[in-house]
């Protein structure tokens, strides 16, 4: 088995985006500034490796503010964003809080508020129960925003024909699937208002484009990331649709399918926006133990986006 030659096409860009880097830095700087523990409401980003690493440094993860016994300790809101009610609750508890919401998610929140003020009824394209969707819908009064998850729901969607209508989207969706949903809505509601600039974020778009670029050349494709990471799960779908049927998510409990890899000549690797590069390196190192590996990084675009952490942490 040792010397089977395998080519790895390494998708670039991959891995951490600017919003994830900023969120992790916010937790680390909060621990430096306030000491430990600091609390984090919801996983800061959807990756077990990152979460475990921050736990070791002094972060405690909770789902709700009520779980925090010592309200004198600071709390950080995750990169996915939170409903309006959460910062209000924190203020009522007199808690110090730091908001690590990705600036591109905050942009969608502001967009939703502005549309609502301008009298629009809003359709949010996204996945039910994803924290980002809960956060975005939680910016507005109940009933002023509806969720559409797929083409079938877009077909069935009904609203008051006299209503001014606008749509916004979750930032981590499949670019191609979302286009189809938008097309259905535009055909039905010719006056529907669209975002001035697409809501799907640059990192999601770039990572999907990079996977599309190489998937058809691969016998197998691995996306390294967590099961609850929307952008990672989308990358697997994109790889399949782009011509590599044997595409799979490689998460913290996955085992490397060496026997399947043995039957492959070329495998593709990418990683979700919340997956650290060390996981990609570890994966390749495991393959090197069994096979003769030739790695080629295929980069389609350089990313140089950086988001600053809040001033109070500097």
mmCIF file of C-alpha atoms in Angstrom:
data_model
loop_
_atom_site.group_PDB
_atom_site.id
_atom_site.type_symbol
_atom_site.label_atom_id
_atom_site.label_comp_id
_atom_site.label_asym_id
_atom_site.label_seq_id
_atom_site.Cartn_x
_atom_site.Cartn_y
_atom_site.Cartn_z
ATOM 1 C CA UNK A 1 0.000 0.000 0.000
ATOM 2 C CA UNK A 2 2.889 2.303 0.861
ATOM 3 C CA UNK A 3 3.926 3.596 -2.524
ATOM 4 C CA UNK A 4 0.702 4.201 -4.360
ATOM 5 C CA UNK A 5 1.152 7.608 -6.024
ATOM 6 C CA UNK A 6 -1.638 10.028 -5.192
ATOM 7 C CA UNK A 7 -2.031 13.574 -6.350
ATOM 8 C CA UNK A 8 -3.677 16.019 -3.960
ATOM 9 C CA UNK A 9 -5.305 19.130 -5.405
ATOM 10 C CA UNK A 10 -5.443 21.566 -2.514
ATOM 11 C CA UNK A 11 -8.217 24.090 -2.962
ATOM 12 C CA UNK A 12 -7.357 27.746 -2.278
ATOM 13 C CA UNK A 13 -8.668 29.854 -0.751
ATOM 14 C CA UNK A 14 -9.863 27.503 2.012
ATOM 15 C CA UNK A 15 -10.173 27.555 5.783
ATOM 16 C CA UNK A 16 -10.462 30.564 8.056
ATOM 17 C CA UNK A 17 -12.169 33.676 6.741
ATOM 18 C CA UNK A 18 -11.676 37.169 8.185
ATOM 19 C CA UNK A 19 -14.849 36.957 10.299
ATOM 20 C CA UNK A 20 -13.705 33.724 11.942
ATOM 21 C CA UNK A 21 -10.181 35.036 12.572
ATOM 22 C CA UNK A 22 -11.648 38.151 14.173
ATOM 23 C CA UNK A 23 -14.054 36.136 16.374
ATOM 24 C CA UNK A 24 -11.269 33.879 17.689
ATOM 25 C CA UNK A 25 -9.055 36.907 18.315
ATOM 26 C CA UNK A 26 -11.897 38.579 20.251
ATOM 27 C CA UNK A 27 -12.124 35.584 22.608
ATOM 28 C CA UNK A 28 -8.334 35.444 23.090
ATOM 29 C CA UNK A 29 -8.035 39.215 23.688
ATOM 30 C CA UNK A 30 -11.013 39.161 26.080
ATOM 31 C CA UNK A 31 -9.275 36.462 28.147
ATOM 32 C CA UNK A 32 -6.078 38.597 28.161
ATOM 33 C CA UNK A 33 -8.003 41.707 29.191
ATOM 34 C CA UNK A 34 -10.546 40.328 31.675
ATOM 35 C CA UNK A 35 -8.806 37.143 32.832
ATOM 36 C CA UNK A 36 -10.596 33.816 32.797
ATOM 37 C CA UNK A 37 -13.239 32.648 32.655
ATOM 38 C CA UNK A 38 -14.929 34.577 29.905
ATOM 39 C CA UNK A 39 -18.222 33.170 28.664
ATOM 40 C CA UNK A 40 -19.120 32.648 25.028
ATOM 41 C CA UNK A 41 -22.760 32.364 23.999
ATOM 42 C CA UNK A 42 -22.988 29.567 21.412
ATOM 43 C CA UNK A 43 -19.893 28.054 19.743
ATOM 44 C CA UNK A 44 -17.822 31.069 18.681
ATOM 45 C CA UNK A 45 -17.419 29.397 15.282
ATOM 46 C CA UNK A 46 -18.599 25.943 14.251
ATOM 47 C CA UNK A 47 -15.454 23.922 14.828
ATOM 48 C CA UNK A 48 -14.673 21.553 17.694
ATOM 49 C CA UNK A 49 -10.894 22.038 17.421
ATOM 50 C CA UNK A 50 -11.257 25.827 17.776
ATOM 51 C CA UNK A 51 -13.771 25.547 20.621
ATOM 52 C CA UNK A 52 -11.630 23.043 22.573
ATOM 53 C CA UNK A 53 -8.572 25.231 22.109
ATOM 54 C CA UNK A 54 -10.394 28.270 23.531
ATOM 55 C CA UNK A 55 -11.795 26.204 26.427
ATOM 56 C CA UNK A 56 -8.211 25.338 27.354
ATOM 57 C CA UNK A 57 -7.364 29.046 27.407
ATOM 58 C CA UNK A 58 -10.232 29.926 29.754
ATOM 59 C CA UNK A 59 -13.439 30.288 27.728
ATOM 60 C CA UNK A 60 -16.680 28.673 28.909
ATOM 61 C CA UNK A 61 -19.314 28.009 26.241
ATOM 62 C CA UNK A 62 -23.031 28.322 27.006
ATOM 63 C CA UNK A 63 -26.143 28.357 24.845
ATOM 64 C CA UNK A 64 -28.036 31.007 26.835
ATOM 65 C CA UNK A 65 -27.135 33.867 29.178
ATOM 66 C CA UNK A 66 -29.275 32.312 31.934
ATOM 67 C CA UNK A 67 -26.694 29.513 32.237
ATOM 68 C CA UNK A 68 -24.000 31.957 33.377
ATOM 69 C CA UNK A 69 -23.886 31.846 37.171
ATOM 70 C CA UNK A 70 -21.349 34.620 37.634
ATOM 71 C CA UNK A 71 -22.884 37.548 35.743
ATOM 72 C CA UNK A 72 -19.929 39.753 36.672
ATOM 73 C CA UNK A 73 -17.867 37.901 34.019
ATOM 74 C CA UNK A 74 -17.871 39.119 30.422
ATOM 75 C CA UNK A 75 -19.779 37.302 27.698
ATOM 76 C CA UNK A 76 -18.961 37.160 23.977
ATOM 77 C CA UNK A 77 -21.555 36.717 21.241
ATOM 78 C CA UNK A 78 -20.602 34.297 18.464
ATOM 79 C CA UNK A 79 -19.618 35.186 14.893
ATOM 80 C CA UNK A 80 -23.040 34.070 13.623
ATOM 81 C CA UNK A 81 -24.826 37.025 15.226
ATOM 82 C CA UNK A 82 -27.599 37.146 17.826
ATOM 83 C CA UNK A 83 -31.218 38.348 17.992
ATOM 84 C CA UNK A 84 -31.664 41.929 19.264
ATOM 85 C CA UNK A 85 -33.053 40.635 22.522
ATOM 86 C CA UNK A 86 -29.699 39.080 23.598
ATOM 87 C CA UNK A 87 -27.657 42.305 24.055
ATOM 88 C CA UNK A 88 -30.741 43.810 25.760
ATOM 89 C CA UNK A 89 -30.831 40.866 28.177
ATOM 90 C CA UNK A 90 -27.098 41.250 28.833
ATOM 91 C CA UNK A 91 -27.644 44.932 29.672
ATOM 92 C CA UNK A 92 -30.507 44.042 32.008
ATOM 93 C CA UNK A 93 -28.184 41.593 33.762
ATOM 94 C CA UNK A 94 -25.596 44.442 33.843
ATOM 95 C CA UNK A 95 -23.142 42.146 32.055
ATOM 96 C CA UNK A 96 -20.120 43.252 30.081
ATOM 97 C CA UNK A 97 -20.478 41.877 26.567
ATOM 98 C CA UNK A 98 -18.342 41.816 23.441
ATOM 99 C CA UNK A 99 -20.062 41.218 20.116
ATOM 100 C CA UNK A 100 -18.009 38.985 17.785
ATOM 101 C CA UNK A 101 -20.685 38.949 15.056
ATOM 102 C CA UNK A 102 -19.001 38.851 11.653
ATOM 103 C CA UNK A 103 -19.214 42.349 10.075
ATOM 104 C CA UNK A 104 -20.728 40.783 6.940
ATOM 105 C CA UNK A 105 -23.539 39.274 9.039
ATOM 106 C CA UNK A 106 -24.005 42.650 10.776
ATOM 107 C CA UNK A 107 -24.378 44.182 7.295
ATOM 108 C CA UNK A 108 -27.334 41.838 6.622
ATOM 109 C CA UNK A 109 -28.831 42.766 10.020
ATOM 110 C CA UNK A 110 -28.660 46.488 9.167
ATOM 111 C CA UNK A 111 -30.065 45.804 5.721
ATOM 112 C CA UNK A 112 -33.047 43.976 7.285
ATOM 113 C CA UNK A 113 -33.687 46.857 9.696
ATOM 114 C CA UNK A 114 -33.496 49.491 6.950
ATOM 115 C CA UNK A 115 -35.870 47.550 4.689
ATOM 116 C CA UNK A 116 -38.272 47.084 7.597
ATOM 117 C CA UNK A 117 -38.186 50.839 8.342
ATOM 118 C CA UNK A 118 -38.841 51.535 4.664
ATOM 119 C CA UNK A 119 -42.006 49.430 4.858
ATOM 120 C CA UNK A 120 -40.843 46.268 3.109
ATOM 121 C CA UNK A 121 -41.942 42.771 4.012
ATOM 122 C CA UNK A 122 -38.785 40.640 3.959
ATOM 123 C CA UNK A 123 -38.030 37.148 2.708
ATOM 124 C CA UNK A 124 -34.884 35.637 4.217
ATOM 125 C CA UNK A 125 -33.327 32.833 2.171
ATOM 126 C CA UNK A 126 -31.548 30.542 4.616
ATOM 127 C CA UNK A 127 -31.621 27.389 6.753
ATOM 128 C CA UNK A 128 -34.032 27.070 9.655
ATOM 129 C CA UNK A 129 -32.457 26.868 13.123
ATOM 130 C CA UNK A 130 -29.020 27.961 11.920
ATOM 131 C CA UNK A 131 -27.790 30.522 14.496
ATOM 132 C CA UNK A 132 -27.223 33.119 11.764
ATOM 133 C CA UNK A 133 -30.844 32.819 10.608
ATOM 134 C CA UNK A 134 -32.116 33.010 14.205
ATOM 135 C CA UNK A 135 -29.985 36.144 14.693
ATOM 136 C CA UNK A 136 -31.148 37.859 11.492
ATOM 137 C CA UNK A 137 -34.844 37.093 12.043
ATOM 138 C CA UNK A 138 -34.381 38.269 15.624
ATOM 139 C CA UNK A 139 -33.540 41.801 14.435
ATOM 140 C CA UNK A 140 -37.154 42.453 13.471
ATOM 141 C CA UNK A 141 -40.646 42.272 14.952
ATOM 142 C CA UNK A 142 -42.336 38.878 14.542
ATOM 143 C CA UNK A 143 -44.250 38.539 11.297
ATOM 144 C CA UNK A 144 -42.191 41.070 9.341
ATOM 145 C CA UNK A 145 -39.751 38.488 7.941
ATOM 146 C CA UNK A 146 -40.396 35.038 6.428
ATOM 147 C CA UNK A 147 -37.905 32.222 5.904
ATOM 148 C CA UNK A 148 -37.622 30.449 2.536
ATOM 149 C CA UNK A 149 -35.212 27.487 2.559
ATOM 150 C CA UNK A 150 -35.370 25.994 -0.930
ATOM 151 C CA UNK A 151 -36.904 26.149 -4.408
ATOM 152 C CA UNK A 152 -40.062 24.279 -3.358
ATOM 153 C CA UNK A 153 -40.734 26.763 -0.540
ATOM 154 C CA UNK A 154 -40.076 29.660 -2.923
ATOM 155 C CA UNK A 155 -42.686 28.217 -5.346
ATOM 156 C CA UNK A 156 -45.252 27.834 -2.574
ATOM 157 C CA UNK A 157 -44.588 31.202 -0.933
ATOM 158 C CA UNK A 158 -47.621 33.490 -0.843
ATOM 159 C CA UNK A 159 -47.915 37.036 0.367
ATOM 160 C CA UNK A 160 -50.250 39.997 0.120
ATOM 161 C CA UNK A 161 -49.837 41.149 -3.518
ATOM 162 C CA UNK A 162 -50.010 44.807 -2.445
ATOM 163 C CA UNK A 163 -47.098 44.439 -0.057
ATOM 164 C CA UNK A 164 -43.660 45.871 -0.858
ATOM 165 C CA UNK A 165 -41.354 42.866 -0.902
ATOM 166 C CA UNK A 166 -37.560 42.486 -0.498
ATOM 167 C CA UNK A 167 -35.240 39.528 -0.008
ATOM 168 C CA UNK A 168 -31.983 39.029 1.897
ATOM 169 C CA UNK A 169 -29.914 35.864 2.362
ATOM 170 C CA UNK A 170 -27.824 33.997 4.902
ATOM 171 C CA UNK A 171 -24.118 34.649 4.228
ATOM 172 C CA UNK A 172 -23.018 30.995 3.961
ATOM 173 C CA UNK A 173 -25.374 29.521 1.357
ATOM 174 C CA UNK A 174 -24.631 27.706 -1.875
ATOM 175 C CA UNK A 175 -24.216 30.429 -4.504
ATOM 176 C CA UNK A 176 -25.826 28.295 -7.250
ATOM 177 C CA UNK A 177 -28.776 27.022 -5.195
ATOM 178 C CA UNK A 178 -29.515 30.534 -3.984
ATOM 179 C CA UNK A 179 -29.547 31.856 -7.577
ATOM 180 C CA UNK A 180 -32.296 29.341 -8.398
ATOM 181 C CA UNK A 181 -34.384 30.371 -5.378
ATOM 182 C CA UNK A 182 -33.944 34.068 -6.241
ATOM 183 C CA UNK A 183 -34.975 33.403 -9.845
ATOM 184 C CA UNK A 184 -38.239 31.799 -8.679
ATOM 185 C CA UNK A 185 -38.992 34.746 -6.375
ATOM 186 C CA UNK A 186 -38.193 37.305 -9.090
ATOM 187 C CA UNK A 187 -40.429 35.504 -11.604
ATOM 188 C CA UNK A 188 -43.300 35.533 -9.110
ATOM 189 C CA UNK A 189 -42.711 39.029 -7.723
ATOM 190 C CA UNK A 190 -41.273 41.171 -10.481
ATOM 191 C CA UNK A 191 -40.873 44.193 -8.178
ATOM 192 C CA UNK A 192 -39.066 42.350 -5.371
ATOM 193 C CA UNK A 193 -36.182 44.458 -4.067
ATOM 194 C CA UNK A 194 -32.763 42.789 -4.011
ATOM 195 C CA UNK A 195 -29.728 43.614 -1.868
ATOM 196 C CA UNK A 196 -27.498 46.391 -3.272
ATOM 197 C CA UNK A 197 -24.600 43.951 -2.916
ATOM 198 C CA UNK A 198 -25.008 40.193 -2.626
ATOM 199 C CA UNK A 199 -25.380 38.933 0.948
ATOM 200 C CA UNK A 200 -23.492 35.646 0.451
ATOM 201 C CA UNK A 201 -20.081 36.587 1.778
ATOM 202 C CA UNK A 202 -16.849 36.810 -0.218
ATOM 203 C CA UNK A 203 -15.317 33.850 1.653
ATOM 204 C CA UNK A 204 -18.238 31.512 0.952
ATOM 205 C CA UNK A 205 -18.249 32.532 -2.723
ATOM 206 C CA UNK A 206 -14.468 32.172 -3.116
ATOM 207 C CA UNK A 207 -14.298 28.782 -1.385
ATOM 208 C CA UNK A 208 -17.143 27.430 -3.517
ATOM 209 C CA UNK A 209 -15.533 28.752 -6.706
ATOM 210 C CA UNK A 210 -12.188 27.165 -5.758
ATOM 211 C CA UNK A 211 -13.850 23.768 -5.119
ATOM 212 C CA UNK A 212 -15.786 23.973 -8.408
ATOM 213 C CA UNK A 213 -12.533 24.671 -10.198
ATOM 214 C CA UNK A 214 -10.913 21.351 -9.191
ATOM 215 C CA UNK A 215 -13.729 18.926 -8.234
ATOM 216 C CA UNK A 216 -14.234 17.525 -11.732
ATOM 217 C CA UNK A 217 -10.555 16.446 -11.826
ATOM 218 C CA UNK A 218 -10.837 14.469 -8.567
ATOM 219 C CA UNK A 219 -11.787 10.852 -7.821
ATOM 220 C CA UNK A 220 -12.549 11.803 -4.214
ATOM 221 C CA UNK A 221 -13.042 15.140 -2.486
ATOM 222 C CA UNK A 222 -12.686 15.891 1.232
ATOM 223 C CA UNK A 223 -13.983 19.022 2.929
ATOM 224 C CA UNK A 224 -12.471 19.371 6.375
ATOM 225 C CA UNK A 225 -14.949 20.998 8.729
ATOM 226 C CA UNK A 226 -17.720 20.432 11.261
ATOM 227 C CA UNK A 227 -21.126 18.899 10.676
ATOM 228 C CA UNK A 228 -22.878 22.005 12.010
ATOM 229 C CA UNK A 229 -20.830 24.347 9.794
ATOM 230 C CA UNK A 230 -23.154 25.554 7.041
ATOM 231 C CA UNK A 231 -20.368 26.680 4.724
ATOM 232 C CA UNK A 232 -18.512 23.337 5.063
ATOM 233 C CA UNK A 233 -21.631 21.295 4.271
ATOM 234 C CA UNK A 234 -22.274 23.537 1.239
ATOM 235 C CA UNK A 235 -18.726 22.881 -0.046
ATOM 236 C CA UNK A 236 -19.423 19.129 -0.099
ATOM 237 C CA UNK A 237 -22.613 19.765 -2.112
ATOM 238 C CA UNK A 238 -20.705 22.011 -4.528
ATOM 239 C CA UNK A 239 -17.989 19.372 -5.062
ATOM 240 C CA UNK A 240 -20.648 16.739 -5.836
ATOM 241 C CA UNK A 241 -22.521 19.004 -8.239
ATOM 242 C CA UNK A 242 -19.274 19.992 -9.938
ATOM 243 C CA UNK A 243 -18.438 16.444 -10.942
ATOM 244 C CA UNK A 244 -16.971 14.585 -7.950
ATOM 245 C CA UNK A 245 -19.734 12.296 -6.661
ATOM 246 C CA UNK A 246 -17.486 10.787 -3.990
ATOM 247 C CA UNK A 247 -17.236 13.966 -1.905
ATOM 248 C CA UNK A 248 -17.480 13.892 1.869
ATOM 249 C CA UNK A 249 -17.245 15.995 4.997
ATOM 250 C CA UNK A 250 -14.274 15.080 7.185
ATOM 251 C CA UNK A 251 -15.129 16.063 10.772
ATOM 252 C CA UNK A 252 -13.682 15.479 14.231
ATOM 253 C CA UNK A 253 -15.082 11.924 14.470
ATOM 254 C CA UNK A 254 -14.345 10.850 10.883
ATOM 255 C CA UNK A 255 -11.896 8.095 10.045
ATOM 256 C CA UNK A 256 -9.776 8.379 6.915
ATOM 257 C CA UNK A 257 -11.125 5.888 4.312
ATOM 258 C CA UNK A 258 -7.689 4.614 3.251
ATOM 259 C CA UNK A 259 -9.148 1.761 1.181
ATOM 260 C CA UNK A 260 -11.176 4.196 -0.960
ATOM 261 C CA UNK A 261 -8.206 6.531 -1.294
ATOM 262 C CA UNK A 262 -6.104 3.545 -2.394
ATOM 263 C CA UNK A 263 -8.428 3.275 -5.436
ATOM 264 C CA UNK A 264 -8.056 6.981 -6.288
ATOM 265 C CA UNK A 265 -5.419 8.751 -8.330
ATOM 266 C CA UNK A 266 -6.387 12.346 -7.537
ATOM 267 C CA UNK A 267 -8.093 13.639 -4.411
ATOM 268 C CA UNK A 268 -9.248 17.169 -3.690
ATOM 269 C CA UNK A 269 -9.085 18.828 -0.285
ATOM 270 C CA UNK A 270 -10.696 22.017 0.971
ATOM 271 C CA UNK A 271 -11.770 23.220 4.405
ATOM 272 C CA UNK A 272 -14.679 25.228 5.733
ATOM 273 C CA UNK A 273 -14.313 28.839 6.849
ATOM 274 C CA UNK A 274 -14.228 27.791 10.513
ATOM 275 C CA UNK A 275 -11.670 24.968 10.119
ATOM 276 C CA UNK A 276 -8.056 25.712 11.134
ATOM 277 C CA UNK A 277 -5.276 24.907 8.652
ATOM 278 C CA UNK A 278 -3.638 22.539 11.163
ATOM 279 C CA UNK A 279 -6.483 20.062 10.473
ATOM 280 C CA UNK A 280 -5.650 20.089 6.743
ATOM 281 C CA UNK A 281 -1.936 19.556 7.504
ATOM 282 C CA UNK A 282 -2.736 16.678 9.892
ATOM 283 C CA UNK A 283 -4.954 15.033 7.284
ATOM 284 C CA UNK A 284 -2.246 15.229 4.599
ATOM 285 C CA UNK A 285 0.391 13.952 7.040
ATOM 286 C CA UNK A 286 -1.767 10.882 7.769
ATOM 287 C CA UNK A 287 -1.998 10.195 4.025
ATOM 288 C CA UNK A 288 1.779 10.548 3.667
ATOM 289 C CA UNK A 289 2.227 7.619 6.065
ATOM 290 C CA UNK A 290 0.481 5.290 3.610
ATOM 291 C CA UNK A 291 0.945 6.788 0.170
ATOM 292 C CA UNK A 292 3.401 8.646 -1.954
ATOM 293 C CA UNK A 293 1.826 12.107 -2.095
ATOM 294 C CA UNK A 294 2.227 14.978 -4.518
ATOM 295 C CA UNK A 295 0.448 18.146 -3.346
ATOM 296 C CA UNK A 296 -0.517 20.892 -5.763
ATOM 297 C CA UNK A 297 -2.216 23.981 -4.384
ATOM 298 C CA UNK A 298 -4.687 25.461 -6.873
ATOM 299 C CA UNK A 299 -5.434 29.061 -5.969
ATOM 300 C CA UNK A 300 -8.086 31.000 -7.871
ATOM 301 C CA UNK A 301 -8.044 34.283 -5.962
ATOM 302 C CA UNK A 302 -5.961 35.967 -3.235
ATOM 303 C CA UNK A 303 -7.867 37.014 -0.123
ATOM 304 C CA UNK A 304 -6.636 39.977 1.870
ATOM 305 C CA UNK A 305 -9.705 40.896 3.906
ATOM 306 C CA UNK A 306 -9.050 41.737 7.565
ATOM 307 C CA UNK A 307 -11.630 42.823 10.149
ATOM 308 C CA UNK A 308 -10.492 44.782 13.208
ATOM 309 C CA UNK A 309 -11.435 43.707 16.715
ATOM 310 C CA UNK A 310 -13.556 46.134 18.809
ATOM 311 C CA UNK A 311 -11.561 49.078 20.195
ATOM 312 C CA UNK A 312 -12.333 48.163 23.805
ATOM 313 C CA UNK A 313 -10.070 45.095 23.465
ATOM 314 C CA UNK A 314 -7.023 46.977 22.153
#
